[in-house]
Tab-separated table of N, CA and C in Angstrom:
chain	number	residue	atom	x	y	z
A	23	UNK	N	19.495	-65.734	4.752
A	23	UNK	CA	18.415	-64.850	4.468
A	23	UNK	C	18.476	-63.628	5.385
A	24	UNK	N	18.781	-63.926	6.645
A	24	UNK	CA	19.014	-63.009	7.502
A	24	UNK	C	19.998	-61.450	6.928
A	25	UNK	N	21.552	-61.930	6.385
A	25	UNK	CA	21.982	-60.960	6.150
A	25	UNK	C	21.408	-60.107	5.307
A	26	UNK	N	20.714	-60.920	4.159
A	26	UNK	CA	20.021	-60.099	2.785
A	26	UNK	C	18.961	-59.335	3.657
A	27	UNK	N	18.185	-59.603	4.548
A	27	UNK	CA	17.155	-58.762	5.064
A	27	UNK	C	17.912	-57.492	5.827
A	28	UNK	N	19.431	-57.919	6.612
A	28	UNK	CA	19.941	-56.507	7.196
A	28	UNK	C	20.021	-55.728	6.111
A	29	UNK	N	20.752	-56.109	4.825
A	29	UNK	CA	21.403	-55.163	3.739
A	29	UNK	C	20.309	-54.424	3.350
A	30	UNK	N	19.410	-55.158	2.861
A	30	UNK	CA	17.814	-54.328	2.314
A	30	UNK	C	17.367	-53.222	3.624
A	31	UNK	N	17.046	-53.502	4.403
A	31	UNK	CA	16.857	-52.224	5.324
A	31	UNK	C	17.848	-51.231	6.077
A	32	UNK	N	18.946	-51.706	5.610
A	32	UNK	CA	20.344	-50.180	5.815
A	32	UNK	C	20.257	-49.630	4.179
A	33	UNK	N	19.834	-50.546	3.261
A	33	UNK	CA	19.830	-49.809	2.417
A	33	UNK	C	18.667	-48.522	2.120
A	34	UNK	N	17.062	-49.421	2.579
A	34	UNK	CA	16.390	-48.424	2.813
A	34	UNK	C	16.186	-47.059	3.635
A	35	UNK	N	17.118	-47.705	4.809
A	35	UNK	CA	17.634	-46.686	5.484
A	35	UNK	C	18.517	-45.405	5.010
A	36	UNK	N	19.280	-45.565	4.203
A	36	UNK	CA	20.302	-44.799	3.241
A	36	UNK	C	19.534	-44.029	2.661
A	37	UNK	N	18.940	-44.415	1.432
A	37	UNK	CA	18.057	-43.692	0.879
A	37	UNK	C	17.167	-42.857	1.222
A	38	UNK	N	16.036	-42.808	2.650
A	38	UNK	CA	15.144	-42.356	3.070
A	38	UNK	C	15.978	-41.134	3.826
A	39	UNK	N	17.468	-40.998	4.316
A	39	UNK	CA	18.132	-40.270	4.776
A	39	UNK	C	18.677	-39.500	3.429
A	40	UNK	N	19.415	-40.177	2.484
A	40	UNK	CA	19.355	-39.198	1.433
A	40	UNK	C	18.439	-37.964	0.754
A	41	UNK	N	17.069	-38.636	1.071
A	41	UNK	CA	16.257	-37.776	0.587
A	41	UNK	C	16.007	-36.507	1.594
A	42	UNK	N	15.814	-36.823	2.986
A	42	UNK	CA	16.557	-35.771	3.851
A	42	UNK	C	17.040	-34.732	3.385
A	43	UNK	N	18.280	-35.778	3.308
A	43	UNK	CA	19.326	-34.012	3.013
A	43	UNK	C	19.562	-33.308	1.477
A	44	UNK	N	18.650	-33.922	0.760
A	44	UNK	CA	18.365	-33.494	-0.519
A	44	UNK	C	18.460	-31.843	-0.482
A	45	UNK	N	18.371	-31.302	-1.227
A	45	UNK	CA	17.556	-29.516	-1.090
A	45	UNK	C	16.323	-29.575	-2.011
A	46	UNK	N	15.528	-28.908	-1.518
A	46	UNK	CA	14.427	-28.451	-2.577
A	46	UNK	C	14.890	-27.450	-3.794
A	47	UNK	N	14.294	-28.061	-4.926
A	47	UNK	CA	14.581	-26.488	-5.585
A	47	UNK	C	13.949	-25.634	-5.822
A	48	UNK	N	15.016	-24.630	-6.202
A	48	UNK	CA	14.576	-23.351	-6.008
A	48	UNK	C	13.133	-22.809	-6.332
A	49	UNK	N	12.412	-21.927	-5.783
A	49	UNK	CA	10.934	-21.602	-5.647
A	49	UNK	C	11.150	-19.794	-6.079
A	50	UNK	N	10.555	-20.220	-8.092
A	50	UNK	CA	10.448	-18.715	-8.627
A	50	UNK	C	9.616	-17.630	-7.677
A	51	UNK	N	10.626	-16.434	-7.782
A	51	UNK	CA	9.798	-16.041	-7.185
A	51	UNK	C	9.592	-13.863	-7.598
A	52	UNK	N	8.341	-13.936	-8.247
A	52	UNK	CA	7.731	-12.612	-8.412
A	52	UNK	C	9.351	-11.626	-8.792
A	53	UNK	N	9.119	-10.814	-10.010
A	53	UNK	CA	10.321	-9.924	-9.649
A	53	UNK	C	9.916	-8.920	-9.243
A	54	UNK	N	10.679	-8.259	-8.409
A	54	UNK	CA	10.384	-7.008	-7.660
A	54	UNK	C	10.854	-5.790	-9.005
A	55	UNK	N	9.726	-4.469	-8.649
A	55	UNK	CA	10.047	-3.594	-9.612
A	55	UNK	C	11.228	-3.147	-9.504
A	56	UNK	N	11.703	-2.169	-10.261
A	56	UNK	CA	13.108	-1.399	-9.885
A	56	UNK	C	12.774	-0.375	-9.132
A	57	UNK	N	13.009	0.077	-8.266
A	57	UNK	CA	12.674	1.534	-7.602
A	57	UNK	C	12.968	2.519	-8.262
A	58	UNK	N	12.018	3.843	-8.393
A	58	UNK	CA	12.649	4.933	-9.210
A	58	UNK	C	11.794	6.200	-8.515
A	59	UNK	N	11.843	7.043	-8.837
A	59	UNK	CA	11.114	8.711	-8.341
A	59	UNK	C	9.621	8.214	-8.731
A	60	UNK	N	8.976	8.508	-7.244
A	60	UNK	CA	7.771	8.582	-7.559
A	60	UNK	C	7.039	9.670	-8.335
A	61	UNK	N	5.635	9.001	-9.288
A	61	UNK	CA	4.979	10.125	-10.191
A	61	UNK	C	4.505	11.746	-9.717
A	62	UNK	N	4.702	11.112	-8.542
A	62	UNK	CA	4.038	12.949	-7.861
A	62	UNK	C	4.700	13.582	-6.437
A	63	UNK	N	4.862	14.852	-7.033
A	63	UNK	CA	6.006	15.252	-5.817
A	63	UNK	C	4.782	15.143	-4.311
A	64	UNK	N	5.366	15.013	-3.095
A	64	UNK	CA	4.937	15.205	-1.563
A	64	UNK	C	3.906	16.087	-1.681
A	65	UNK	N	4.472	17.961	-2.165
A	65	UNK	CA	3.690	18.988	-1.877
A	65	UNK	C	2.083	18.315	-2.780
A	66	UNK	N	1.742	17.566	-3.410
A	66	UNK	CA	0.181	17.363	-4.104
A	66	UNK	C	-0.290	16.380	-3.265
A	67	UNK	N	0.438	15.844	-2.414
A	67	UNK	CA	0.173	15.184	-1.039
A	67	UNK	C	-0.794	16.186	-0.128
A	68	UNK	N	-0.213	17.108	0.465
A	68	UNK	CA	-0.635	17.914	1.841
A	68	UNK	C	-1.666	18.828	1.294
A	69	UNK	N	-2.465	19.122	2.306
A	69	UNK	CA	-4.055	19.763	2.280
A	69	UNK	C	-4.771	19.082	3.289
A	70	UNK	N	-5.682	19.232	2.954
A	70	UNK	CA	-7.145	19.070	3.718
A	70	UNK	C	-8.003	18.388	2.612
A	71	UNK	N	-8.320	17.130	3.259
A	71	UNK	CA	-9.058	16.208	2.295
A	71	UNK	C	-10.302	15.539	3.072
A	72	UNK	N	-11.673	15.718	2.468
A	72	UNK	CA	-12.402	14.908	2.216
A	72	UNK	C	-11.912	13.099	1.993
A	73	UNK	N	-12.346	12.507	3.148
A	73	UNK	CA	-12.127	10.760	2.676
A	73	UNK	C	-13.296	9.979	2.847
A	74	UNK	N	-13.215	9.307	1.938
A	74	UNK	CA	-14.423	8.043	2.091
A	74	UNK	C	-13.995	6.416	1.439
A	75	UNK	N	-14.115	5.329	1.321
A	75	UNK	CA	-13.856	3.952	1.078
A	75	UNK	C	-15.138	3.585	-0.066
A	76	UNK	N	-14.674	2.843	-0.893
A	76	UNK	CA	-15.942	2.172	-1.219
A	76	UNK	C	-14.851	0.619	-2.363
A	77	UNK	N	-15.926	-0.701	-2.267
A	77	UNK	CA	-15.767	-1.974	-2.062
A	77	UNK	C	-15.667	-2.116	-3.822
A	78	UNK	N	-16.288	-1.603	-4.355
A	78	UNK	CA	-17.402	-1.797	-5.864
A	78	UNK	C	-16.803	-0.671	-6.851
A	79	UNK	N	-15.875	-0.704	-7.799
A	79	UNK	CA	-15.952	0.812	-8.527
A	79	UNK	C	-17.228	1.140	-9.206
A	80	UNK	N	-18.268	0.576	-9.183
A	80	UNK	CA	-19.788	1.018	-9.835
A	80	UNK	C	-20.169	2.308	-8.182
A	81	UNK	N	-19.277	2.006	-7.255
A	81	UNK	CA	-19.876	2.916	-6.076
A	81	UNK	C	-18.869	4.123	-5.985
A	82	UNK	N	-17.813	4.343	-6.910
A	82	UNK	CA	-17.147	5.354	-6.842
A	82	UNK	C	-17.712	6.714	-7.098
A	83	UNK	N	-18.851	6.913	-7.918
A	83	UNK	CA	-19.591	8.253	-7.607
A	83	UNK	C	-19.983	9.312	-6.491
A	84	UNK	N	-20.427	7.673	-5.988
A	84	UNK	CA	-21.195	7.948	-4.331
A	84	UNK	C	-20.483	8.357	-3.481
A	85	UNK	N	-18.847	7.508	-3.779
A	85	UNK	CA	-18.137	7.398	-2.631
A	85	UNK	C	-17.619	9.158	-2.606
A	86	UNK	N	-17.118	9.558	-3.735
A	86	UNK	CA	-16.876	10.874	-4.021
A	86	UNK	C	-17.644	12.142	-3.362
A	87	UNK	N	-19.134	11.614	-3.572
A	87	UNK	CA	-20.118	13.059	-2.977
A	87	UNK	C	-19.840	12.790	-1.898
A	88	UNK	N	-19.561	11.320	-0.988
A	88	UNK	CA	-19.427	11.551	0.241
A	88	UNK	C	-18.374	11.990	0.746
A	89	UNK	N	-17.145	12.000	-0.024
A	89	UNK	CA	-16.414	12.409	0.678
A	89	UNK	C	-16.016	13.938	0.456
A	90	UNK	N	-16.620	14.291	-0.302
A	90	UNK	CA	-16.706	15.845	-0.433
A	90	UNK	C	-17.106	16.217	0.735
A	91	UNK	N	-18.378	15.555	1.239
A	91	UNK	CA	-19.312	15.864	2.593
A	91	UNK	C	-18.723	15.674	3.848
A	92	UNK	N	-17.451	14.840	3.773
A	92	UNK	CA	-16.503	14.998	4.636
A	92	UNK	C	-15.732	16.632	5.233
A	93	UNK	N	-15.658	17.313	4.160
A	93	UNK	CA	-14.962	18.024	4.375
A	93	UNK	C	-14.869	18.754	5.669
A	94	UNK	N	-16.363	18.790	6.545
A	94	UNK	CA	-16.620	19.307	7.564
A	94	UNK	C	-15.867	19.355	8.483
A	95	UNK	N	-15.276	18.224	8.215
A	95	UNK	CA	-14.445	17.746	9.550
A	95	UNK	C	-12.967	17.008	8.470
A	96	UNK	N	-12.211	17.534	8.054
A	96	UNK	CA	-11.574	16.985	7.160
A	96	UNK	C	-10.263	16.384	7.478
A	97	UNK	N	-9.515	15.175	6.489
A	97	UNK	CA	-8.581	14.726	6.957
A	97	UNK	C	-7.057	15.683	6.618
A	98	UNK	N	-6.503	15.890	7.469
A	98	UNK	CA	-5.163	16.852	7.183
A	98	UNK	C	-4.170	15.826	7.055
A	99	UNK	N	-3.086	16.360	5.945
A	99	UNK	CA	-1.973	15.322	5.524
A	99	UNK	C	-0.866	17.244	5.479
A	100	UNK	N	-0.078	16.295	6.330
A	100	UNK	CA	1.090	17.618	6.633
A	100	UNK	C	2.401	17.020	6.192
A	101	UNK	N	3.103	17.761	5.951
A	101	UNK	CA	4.946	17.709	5.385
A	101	UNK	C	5.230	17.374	6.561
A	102	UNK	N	6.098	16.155	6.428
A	102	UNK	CA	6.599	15.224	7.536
A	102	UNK	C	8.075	15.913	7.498
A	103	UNK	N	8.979	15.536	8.744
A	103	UNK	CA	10.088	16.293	9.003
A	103	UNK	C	11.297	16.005	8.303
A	104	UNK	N	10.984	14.904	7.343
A	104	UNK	CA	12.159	14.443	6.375
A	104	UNK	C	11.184	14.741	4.436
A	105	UNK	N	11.177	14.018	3.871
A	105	UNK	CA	10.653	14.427	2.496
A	105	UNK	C	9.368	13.387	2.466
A	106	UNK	N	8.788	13.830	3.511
A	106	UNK	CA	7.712	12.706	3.668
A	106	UNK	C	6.151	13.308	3.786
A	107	UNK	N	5.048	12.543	4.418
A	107	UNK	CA	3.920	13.102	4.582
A	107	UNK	C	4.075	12.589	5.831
A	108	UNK	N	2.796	13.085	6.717
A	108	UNK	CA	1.891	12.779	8.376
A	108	UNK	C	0.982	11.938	7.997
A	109	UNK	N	0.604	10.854	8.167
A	109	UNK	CA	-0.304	10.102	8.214
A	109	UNK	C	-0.904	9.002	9.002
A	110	UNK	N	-2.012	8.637	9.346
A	110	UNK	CA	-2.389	7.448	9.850
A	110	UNK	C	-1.845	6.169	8.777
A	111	UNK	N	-1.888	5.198	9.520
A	111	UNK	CA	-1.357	3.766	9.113
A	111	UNK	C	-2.857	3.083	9.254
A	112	UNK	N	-2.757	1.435	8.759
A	112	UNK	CA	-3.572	0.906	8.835
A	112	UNK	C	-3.597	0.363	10.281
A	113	UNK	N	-4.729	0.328	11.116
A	113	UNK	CA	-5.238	0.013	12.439
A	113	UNK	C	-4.386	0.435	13.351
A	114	UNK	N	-3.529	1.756	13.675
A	114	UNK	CA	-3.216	3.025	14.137
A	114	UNK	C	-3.151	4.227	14.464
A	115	UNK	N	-3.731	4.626	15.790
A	115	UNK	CA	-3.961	5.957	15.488
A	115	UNK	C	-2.968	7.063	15.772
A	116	UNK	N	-2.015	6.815	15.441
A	116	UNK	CA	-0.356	7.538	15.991
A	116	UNK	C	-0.602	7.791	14.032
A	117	UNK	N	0.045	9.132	13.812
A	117	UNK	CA	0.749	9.431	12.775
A	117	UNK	C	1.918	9.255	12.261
A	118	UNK	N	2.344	8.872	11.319
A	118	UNK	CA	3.830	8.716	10.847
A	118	UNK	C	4.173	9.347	9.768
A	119	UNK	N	5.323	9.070	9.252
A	119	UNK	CA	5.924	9.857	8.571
A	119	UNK	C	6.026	8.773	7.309
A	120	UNK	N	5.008	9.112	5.704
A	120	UNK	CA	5.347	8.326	5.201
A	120	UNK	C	5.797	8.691	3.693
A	121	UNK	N	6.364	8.218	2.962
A	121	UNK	CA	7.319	8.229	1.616
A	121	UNK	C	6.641	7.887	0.548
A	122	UNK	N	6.707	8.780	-0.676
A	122	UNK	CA	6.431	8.778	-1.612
A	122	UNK	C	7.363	7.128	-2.435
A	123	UNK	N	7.003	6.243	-3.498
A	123	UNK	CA	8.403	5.527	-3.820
A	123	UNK	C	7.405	5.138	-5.166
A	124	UNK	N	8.344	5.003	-6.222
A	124	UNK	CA	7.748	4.676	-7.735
A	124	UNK	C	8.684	3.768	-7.894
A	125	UNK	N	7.788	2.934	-9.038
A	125	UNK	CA	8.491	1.891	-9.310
A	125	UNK	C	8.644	1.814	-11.273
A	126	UNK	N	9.663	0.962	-11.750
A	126	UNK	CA	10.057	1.126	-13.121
A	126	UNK	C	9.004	0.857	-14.153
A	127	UNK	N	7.710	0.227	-13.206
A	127	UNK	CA	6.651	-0.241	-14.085
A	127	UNK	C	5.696	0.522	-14.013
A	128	UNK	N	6.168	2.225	-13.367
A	128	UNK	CA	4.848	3.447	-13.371
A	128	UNK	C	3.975	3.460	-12.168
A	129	UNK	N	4.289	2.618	-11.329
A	129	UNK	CA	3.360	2.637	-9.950
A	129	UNK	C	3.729	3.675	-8.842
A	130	UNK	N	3.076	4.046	-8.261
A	130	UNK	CA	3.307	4.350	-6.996
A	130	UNK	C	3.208	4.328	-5.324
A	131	UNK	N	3.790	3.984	-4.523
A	131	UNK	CA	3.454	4.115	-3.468
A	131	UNK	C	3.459	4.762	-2.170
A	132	UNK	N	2.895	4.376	-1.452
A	132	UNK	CA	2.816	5.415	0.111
A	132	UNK	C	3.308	4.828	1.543
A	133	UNK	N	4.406	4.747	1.854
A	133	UNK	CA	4.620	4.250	2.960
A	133	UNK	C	5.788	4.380	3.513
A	134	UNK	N	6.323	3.469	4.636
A	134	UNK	CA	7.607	3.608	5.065
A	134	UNK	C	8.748	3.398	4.458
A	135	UNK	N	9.953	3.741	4.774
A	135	UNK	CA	11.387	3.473	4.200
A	135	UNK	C	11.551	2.121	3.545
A	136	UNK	N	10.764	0.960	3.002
A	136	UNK	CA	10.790	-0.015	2.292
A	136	UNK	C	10.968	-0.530	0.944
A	137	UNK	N	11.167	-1.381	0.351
A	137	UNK	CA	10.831	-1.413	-0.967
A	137	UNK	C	9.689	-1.286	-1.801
A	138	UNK	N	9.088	-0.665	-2.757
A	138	UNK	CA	7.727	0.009	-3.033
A	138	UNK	C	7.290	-0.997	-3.158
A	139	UNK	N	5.876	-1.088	-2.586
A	139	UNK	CA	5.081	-2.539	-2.978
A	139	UNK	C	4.903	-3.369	-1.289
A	140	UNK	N	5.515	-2.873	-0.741
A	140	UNK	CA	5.567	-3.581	0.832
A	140	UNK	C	4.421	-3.394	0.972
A	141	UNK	N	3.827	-4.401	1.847
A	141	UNK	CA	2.669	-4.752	2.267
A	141	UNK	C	2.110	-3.814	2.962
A	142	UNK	N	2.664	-3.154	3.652
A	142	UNK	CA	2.274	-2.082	4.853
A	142	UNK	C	2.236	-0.578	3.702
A	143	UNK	N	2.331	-0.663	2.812
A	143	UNK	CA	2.507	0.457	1.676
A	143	UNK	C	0.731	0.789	1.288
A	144	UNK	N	0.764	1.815	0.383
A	144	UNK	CA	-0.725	1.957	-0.167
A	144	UNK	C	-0.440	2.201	-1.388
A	145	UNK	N	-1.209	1.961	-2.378
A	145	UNK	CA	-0.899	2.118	-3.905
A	145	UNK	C	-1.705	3.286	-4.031
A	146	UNK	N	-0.807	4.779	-4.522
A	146	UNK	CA	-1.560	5.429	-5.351
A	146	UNK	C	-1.731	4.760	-6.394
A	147	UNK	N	-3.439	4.798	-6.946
A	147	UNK	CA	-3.842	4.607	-8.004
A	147	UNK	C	-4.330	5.647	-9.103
A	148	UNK	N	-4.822	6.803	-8.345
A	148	UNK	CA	-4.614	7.915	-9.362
A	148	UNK	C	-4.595	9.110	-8.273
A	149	UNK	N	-4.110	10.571	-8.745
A	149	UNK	CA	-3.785	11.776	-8.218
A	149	UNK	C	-4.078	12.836	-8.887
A	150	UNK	N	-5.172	13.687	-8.928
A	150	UNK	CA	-4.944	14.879	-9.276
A	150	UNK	C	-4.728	16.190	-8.851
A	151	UNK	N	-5.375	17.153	-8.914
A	151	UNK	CA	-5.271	18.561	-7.929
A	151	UNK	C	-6.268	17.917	-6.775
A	152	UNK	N	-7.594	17.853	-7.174
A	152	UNK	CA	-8.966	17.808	-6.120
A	152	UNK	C	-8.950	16.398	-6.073
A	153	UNK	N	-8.816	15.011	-7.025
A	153	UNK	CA	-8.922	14.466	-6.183
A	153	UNK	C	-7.576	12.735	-6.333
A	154	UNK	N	-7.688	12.179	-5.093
A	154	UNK	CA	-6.769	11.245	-4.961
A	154	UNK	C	-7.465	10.074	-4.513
A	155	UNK	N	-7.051	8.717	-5.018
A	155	UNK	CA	-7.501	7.693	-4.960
A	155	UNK	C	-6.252	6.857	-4.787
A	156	UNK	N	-6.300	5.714	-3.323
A	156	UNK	CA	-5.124	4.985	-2.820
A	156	UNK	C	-5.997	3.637	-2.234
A	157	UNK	N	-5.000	2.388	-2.648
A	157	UNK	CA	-5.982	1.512	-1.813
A	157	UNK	C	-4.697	0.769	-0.947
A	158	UNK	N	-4.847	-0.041	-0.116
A	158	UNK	CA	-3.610	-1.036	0.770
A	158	UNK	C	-3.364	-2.252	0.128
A	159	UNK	N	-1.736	-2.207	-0.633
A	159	UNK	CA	-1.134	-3.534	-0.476
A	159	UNK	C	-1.480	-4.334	-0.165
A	160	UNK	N	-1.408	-4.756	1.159
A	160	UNK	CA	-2.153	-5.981	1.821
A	160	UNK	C	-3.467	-6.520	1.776
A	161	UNK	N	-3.599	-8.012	0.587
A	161	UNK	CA	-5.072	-7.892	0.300
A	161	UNK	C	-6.047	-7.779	1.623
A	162	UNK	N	-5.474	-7.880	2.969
A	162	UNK	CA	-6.475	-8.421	4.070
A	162	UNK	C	-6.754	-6.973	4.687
A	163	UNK	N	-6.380	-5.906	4.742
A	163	UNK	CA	-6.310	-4.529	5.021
A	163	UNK	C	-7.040	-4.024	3.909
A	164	UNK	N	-7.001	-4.093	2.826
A	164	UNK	CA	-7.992	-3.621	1.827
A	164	UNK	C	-8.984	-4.163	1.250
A	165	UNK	N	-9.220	-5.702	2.055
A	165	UNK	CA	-10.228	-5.901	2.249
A	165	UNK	C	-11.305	-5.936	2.968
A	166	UNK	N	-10.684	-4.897	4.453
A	166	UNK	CA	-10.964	-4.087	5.548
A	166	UNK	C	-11.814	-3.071	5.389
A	167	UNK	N	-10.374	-2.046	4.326
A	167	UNK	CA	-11.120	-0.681	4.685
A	167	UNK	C	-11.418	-0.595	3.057
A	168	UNK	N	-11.615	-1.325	1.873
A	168	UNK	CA	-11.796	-0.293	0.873
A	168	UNK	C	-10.545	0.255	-0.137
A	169	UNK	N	-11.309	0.617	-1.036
A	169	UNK	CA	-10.391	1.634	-1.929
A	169	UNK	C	-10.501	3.345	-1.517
A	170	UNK	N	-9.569	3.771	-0.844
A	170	UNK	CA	-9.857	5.234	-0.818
A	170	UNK	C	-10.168	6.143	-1.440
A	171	UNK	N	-10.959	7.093	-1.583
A	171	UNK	CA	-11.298	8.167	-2.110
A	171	UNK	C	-10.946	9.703	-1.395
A	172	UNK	N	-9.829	10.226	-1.426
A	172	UNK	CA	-9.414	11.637	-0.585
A	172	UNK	C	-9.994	12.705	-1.768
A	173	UNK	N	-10.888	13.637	-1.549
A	173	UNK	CA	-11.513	14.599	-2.497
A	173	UNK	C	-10.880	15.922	-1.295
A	174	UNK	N	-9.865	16.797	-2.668
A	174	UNK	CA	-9.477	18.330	-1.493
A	174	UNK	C	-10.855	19.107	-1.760
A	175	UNK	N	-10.689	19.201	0.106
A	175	UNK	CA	-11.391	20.228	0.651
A	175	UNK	C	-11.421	21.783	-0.070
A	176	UNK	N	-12.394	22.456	-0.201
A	176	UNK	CA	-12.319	24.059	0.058
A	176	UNK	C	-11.064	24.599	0.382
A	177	UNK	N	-10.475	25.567	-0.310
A	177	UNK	CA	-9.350	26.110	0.795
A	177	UNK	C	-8.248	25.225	1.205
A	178	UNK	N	-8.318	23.907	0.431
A	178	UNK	CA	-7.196	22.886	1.427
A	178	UNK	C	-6.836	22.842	-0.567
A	179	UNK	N	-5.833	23.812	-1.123
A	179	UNK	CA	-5.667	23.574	-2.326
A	179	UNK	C	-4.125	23.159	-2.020
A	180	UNK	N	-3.863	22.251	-3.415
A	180	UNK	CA	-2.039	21.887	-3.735
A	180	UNK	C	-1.091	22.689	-3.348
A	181	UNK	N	-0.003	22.474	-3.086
A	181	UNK	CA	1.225	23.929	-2.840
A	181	UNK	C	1.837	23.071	-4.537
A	182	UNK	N	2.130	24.374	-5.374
A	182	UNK	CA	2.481	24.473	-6.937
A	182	UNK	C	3.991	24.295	-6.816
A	183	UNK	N	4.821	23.537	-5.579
A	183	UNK	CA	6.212	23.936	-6.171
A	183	UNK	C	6.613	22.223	-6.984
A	184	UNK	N	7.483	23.294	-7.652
A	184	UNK	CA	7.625	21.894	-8.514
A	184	UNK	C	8.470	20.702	-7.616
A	185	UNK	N	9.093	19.581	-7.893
A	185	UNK	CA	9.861	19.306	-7.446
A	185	UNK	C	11.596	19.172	-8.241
């Protein structure tokens, strides 16, 4: 009886080590867009903008007059030294230099040298002359600050070159 009890527990032994070194399989995962030219050249980037946040799109009206009322003191977005913009980052107050990047499914984004959609990115969601609306990738950052609202300032109009 003895031996039958060694064999049964090297055998269980075997097995419980097999499963070890098993692999998991593979874990689908999200396809990434294709990268392509973003919808709007840099220059409809830079100006002088009115900014404000709001949580609710039923508060996007509000958020708008306020950030018109910003203008007093307004946020400046300047031509960065490569084909980029000047901007604050999320919970930074150093400016950087950040990149326009579109993707094959019509999106756009705002951020560093990455693949569009990176977490540290901001989604334009819409752009016009006066006004621009961007919120953060990262649900925990935009569930921080908000959906942005940038309304151009007075005098802080588009530069018209094409790209």
């Amino acid at each position: 009886m003895r031996p039958l009890a060694a064999m049964a527990g090297l055998a269980c032994a075997a097995l419980a080590l097999a499963g070890c070194a098993s692999t998991p399989p593979p874990v689908a995962q999200a396809p990434v867009p294709q990268a392509t030219r973003a919808a709007y050249p840099v220059t409809a980037l830079i100006g002088s903008w009115g900014v404000a946040s709001y949580r609710e799109d039923r508060d996007r009206p509000r958020t708008e007059a306020m950030a018109r009322q910003h203008c007093r003191l307004p946020y400046v977005i300047t031509k960065g030294p490569s084909d980029g913009v000047m901007m604050h980052v999320a919970d930074d107050p150093k400016l950087y230099e950040l990149t326009l990047k579109g993707t094959s499914d019509g999106k756009t984004f705002l951020g560093f040298d990455a693949p569009p959609g990176h977490p540290q990115d901001r989604e334009i969601l819409s752009l016009t002359e006066t006004i621009m609306v961007m919120r953060f990738v990262a649900p925990d950052v935009h569930a921080r600050y908000g959906t942005f609202v940038y309304v151009r300032c007075p005098g802080g109009a588009p530069a018209t070159a094409a790209r």
